[in-house]
CSV table of C-alpha atoms in Angstrom, one decimal:
chain,number,residue,atom,x,y,z
A,6,MET,CA,45.4,127.5,110.5
A,7,ASN,CA,47.8,129.3,112.9
A,8,ILE,CA,46.2,130.8,116.0
A,9,LEU,CA,48.1,133.0,118.4
A,10,VAL,CA,46.7,133.6,121.9
A,11,LEU,CA,48.0,136.6,123.9
A,12,ASN,CA,46.7,136.2,127.5
A,13,GLY,CA,47.3,139.6,129.1
A,14,SER,CA,46.1,138.4,132.5
A,15,PRO,CA,48.6,137.5,135.3
A,16,ARG,CA,46.0,134.9,136.4
A,17,LYS,CA,46.6,131.8,134.2
A,18,ASN,CA,43.2,130.3,135.2
A,19,GLY,CA,41.3,133.5,135.7
A,20,ASN,CA,38.3,134.8,133.8
A,21,VAL,CA,40.3,136.1,130.8
A,22,ALA,CA,42.3,132.9,130.4
A,23,VAL,CA,39.2,130.6,130.7
A,24,ASN,CA,37.3,132.6,128.2
A,25,LEU,CA,40.2,132.8,125.8
A,26,ARG,CA,40.4,129.0,125.9
A,27,LYS,CA,36.7,128.7,125.3
A,28,GLN,CA,36.8,131.1,122.4
A,29,VAL,CA,39.7,129.3,120.7
A,30,GLU,CA,37.9,126.0,121.1
A,31,LEU,CA,34.7,127.4,119.6
A,32,TYR,CA,36.5,129.1,116.7
A,33,SER,CA,38.6,125.9,116.0
A,34,ALA,CA,35.4,123.8,116.0
A,35,LYS,CA,33.7,126.2,113.7
A,36,LYS,CA,36.6,126.5,111.3
A,37,SER,CA,37.5,122.8,111.3
A,38,CYS,CA,39.2,122.9,107.8
A,39,GLY,CA,42.3,121.0,108.8
A,40,GLU,CA,44.6,121.1,111.7
A,41,ASN,CA,44.9,124.2,113.8
A,42,ASN,CA,48.2,125.2,115.4
A,43,VAL,CA,47.6,127.1,118.6
A,44,VAL,CA,50.4,129.1,120.3
A,45,TRP,CA,49.5,130.3,123.8
A,46,GLU,CA,51.5,133.1,125.3
A,47,ASP,CA,51.0,134.4,128.9
A,48,VAL,CA,52.2,137.9,128.4
A,49,CYS,CA,53.0,138.5,132.0
A,50,ASP,CA,55.6,135.7,131.8
A,51,LEU,CA,57.4,137.2,128.9
A,52,GLN,CA,60.8,138.9,129.3
A,53,PHE,CA,61.3,142.0,127.2
A,54,ASP,CA,62.6,145.6,127.6
A,55,PHE,CA,60.3,148.6,127.3
A,56,CYS,CA,60.2,150.6,124.1
A,57,LYS,CA,62.7,153.4,124.0
A,58,GLY,CA,60.8,155.5,121.5
A,59,CYS,CA,63.7,155.6,119.0
A,60,MET,CA,61.3,155.2,116.1
A,61,ALA,CA,63.9,153.0,114.2
A,62,CYS,CA,61.3,150.2,114.0
A,63,ARG,CA,59.2,152.3,111.6
A,64,SER,CA,61.8,152.1,108.8
A,65,LYS,CA,63.3,148.7,109.7
A,66,LYS,CA,59.9,147.0,110.3
A,67,ASN,CA,61.3,145.4,113.5
A,68,CYS,CA,62.4,146.5,116.9
A,69,VAL,CA,66.2,147.3,117.0
A,70,LEU,CA,66.6,146.5,120.7
A,71,LYS,CA,68.4,143.3,121.7
A,72,LYS,CA,66.6,140.1,120.9
A,73,ASP,CA,64.1,139.1,123.5
A,74,ASP,CA,60.5,137.7,123.8
A,75,ALA,CA,59.0,140.7,122.0
A,76,HIS,CA,60.9,139.7,118.9
A,77,ARG,CA,59.6,136.1,119.2
A,78,ILE,CA,56.0,137.4,119.6
A,79,ALA,CA,56.5,139.6,116.5
A,80,GLU,CA,57.4,136.4,114.5
A,81,GLU,CA,54.3,134.6,116.0
A,82,ILE,CA,52.1,137.6,114.9
A,83,ASN,CA,53.5,137.5,111.4
A,84,ASN,CA,52.9,133.7,111.2
A,85,CYS,CA,49.3,133.7,112.7
A,86,ASP,CA,46.1,133.8,110.7
A,87,VAL,CA,44.0,134.7,113.8
A,88,ILE,CA,45.0,136.4,117.1
A,89,PHE,CA,43.0,136.1,120.3
A,90,ILE,CA,43.9,138.8,122.8
A,91,GLY,CA,42.6,138.9,126.3
A,92,THR,CA,43.1,141.4,129.1
A,93,PRO,CA,41.8,142.3,132.5
A,94,VAL,CA,40.6,146.0,132.6
A,95,TYR,CA,42.9,148.2,134.6
A,96,TRP,CA,41.7,151.7,135.0
A,97,GLY,CA,39.7,151.6,131.7
A,98,ASN,CA,42.6,150.1,129.7
A,99,MET,CA,44.5,146.9,129.0
A,100,ASN,CA,47.1,145.4,131.3
A,101,GLY,CA,50.3,147.4,131.4
A,102,LYS,CA,52.5,144.5,130.3
A,103,LEU,CA,50.3,143.9,127.3
A,104,LYS,CA,50.5,147.6,126.3
A,105,SER,CA,54.3,147.5,126.7
A,106,LEU,CA,54.4,144.5,124.4
A,107,PHE,CA,52.4,146.3,121.7
A,108,ASP,CA,54.6,149.4,122.1
A,109,ARG,CA,57.6,147.1,121.2
A,110,LEU,CA,55.7,145.6,118.2
A,111,VAL,CA,54.9,148.8,116.3
A,112,GLY,CA,57.4,148.0,113.5
A,113,THR,CA,55.8,144.6,113.0
A,114,LEU,CA,52.3,145.9,113.1
A,115,MET,CA,52.4,149.0,111.0
A,116,ALA,CA,54.6,151.2,108.8
A,117,GLU,CA,53.9,154.8,108.0
A,118,SER,CA,53.7,156.8,104.8
A,119,ARG,CA,56.1,159.7,104.1
A,120,TYR,CA,53.4,161.9,105.5
A,121,GLY,CA,53.3,160.0,108.8
A,122,ILE,CA,50.0,158.2,108.0
A,123,PRO,CA,49.9,154.7,109.5
A,124,LEU,CA,50.1,151.9,107.0
A,125,PRO,CA,48.8,148.5,108.2
A,126,LEU,CA,51.2,145.6,107.6
A,127,LEU,CA,48.9,142.7,108.6
A,128,LYS,CA,45.9,143.0,106.3
A,129,GLY,CA,43.8,139.8,106.0
A,130,LYS,CA,44.4,138.6,109.6
A,131,LYS,CA,41.6,138.2,112.1
A,132,ALA,CA,41.3,139.1,115.7
A,133,VAL,CA,39.1,138.2,118.8
A,134,ILE,CA,39.2,140.5,121.9
A,135,VAL,CA,38.3,139.3,125.4
A,136,THR,CA,38.1,141.8,128.3
A,137,SER,CA,37.2,141.3,131.9
A,138,CYS,CA,36.5,143.8,134.7
A,139,THR,CA,35.0,143.9,138.2
A,140,THR,CA,32.6,146.8,137.3
A,141,PRO,CA,29.0,145.5,137.0
A,142,PHE,CA,27.0,145.8,133.8
A,143,PRO,CA,26.0,148.4,132.5
A,144,PHE,CA,28.4,150.6,134.5
A,145,ASN,CA,31.4,148.8,132.8
A,146,TYR,CA,30.3,150.7,129.7
A,147,ILE,CA,28.9,153.9,131.2
A,148,CYS,CA,32.1,154.4,133.2
A,149,GLY,CA,34.3,153.5,130.2
A,150,GLN,CA,36.0,150.5,131.8
A,151,SER,CA,35.3,147.7,129.2
A,152,SER,CA,34.9,150.2,126.4
A,153,GLY,CA,38.2,151.9,127.2
A,154,ALA,CA,40.2,148.6,127.0
A,155,TYR,CA,38.4,147.5,123.9
A,156,ARG,CA,38.9,150.9,122.2
A,157,ALA,CA,42.7,150.7,122.9
A,158,LEU,CA,43.0,147.2,121.5
A,159,LYS,CA,40.8,148.0,118.6
A,160,GLU,CA,43.0,151.0,117.7
A,161,ILE,CA,46.1,148.8,117.7
A,162,LEU,CA,44.5,146.0,115.7
A,163,LYS,CA,42.8,148.1,113.1
A,164,SER,CA,45.9,150.2,112.5
A,165,SER,CA,47.7,147.0,111.9
A,166,GLY,CA,45.2,145.7,109.4
A,167,PHE,CA,43.4,143.1,111.6
A,168,LYS,CA,39.7,142.5,111.2
A,169,ILE,CA,38.0,142.2,114.6
A,170,ILE,CA,35.6,139.3,114.2
A,171,LYS,CA,34.4,139.0,117.8
A,172,LYS,CA,34.6,140.9,121.1
A,173,ILE,CA,33.7,139.5,124.6
A,174,HIS,CA,33.3,141.7,127.6
A,175,ILE,CA,33.0,140.0,131.0
A,176,SER,CA,31.7,142.3,133.8
A,177,ASN,CA,31.1,142.0,137.5
A,178,THR,CA,33.9,139.5,138.0
A,179,LYS,CA,34.1,140.1,141.8
A,180,LYS,CA,31.1,137.8,142.1
A,181,LYS,CA,32.5,135.1,139.6
């Protein structure tokens, strides 16, 4: 089984990274049907240009910008069976670099019908989402912090055909 981990946190040993490692370990132990290949990517260390909004990726099924780390991640997503995505919550959304990466991956994740309706390209793949925020429970939900980041990732993953099998929201991280 091929597992891809996208750690959207700039803190390589922070709450998001620690929980991603734990979730991958739990999933791997549960699904021990052979050897698992785990690819870990710290998104904040990746080098890629921002999406230019040219929309060429929609027909070409890949970004037309010069080759960079976003192209490599696109290949990893195509090769994975399960993706684990973690992000700290910034103003009720995912980390900006993670969002920029997903902007570049549109052509890999989805196509569109001639009527402009999104068509998922990655049906059958699974996803786990981990979010972390400083807002205490239940205010992380009431104020839309954790739910906002989750909603954004869910939109991307569902539009791409992923089935979300687990979500973890870590709150009140100032005290952890």
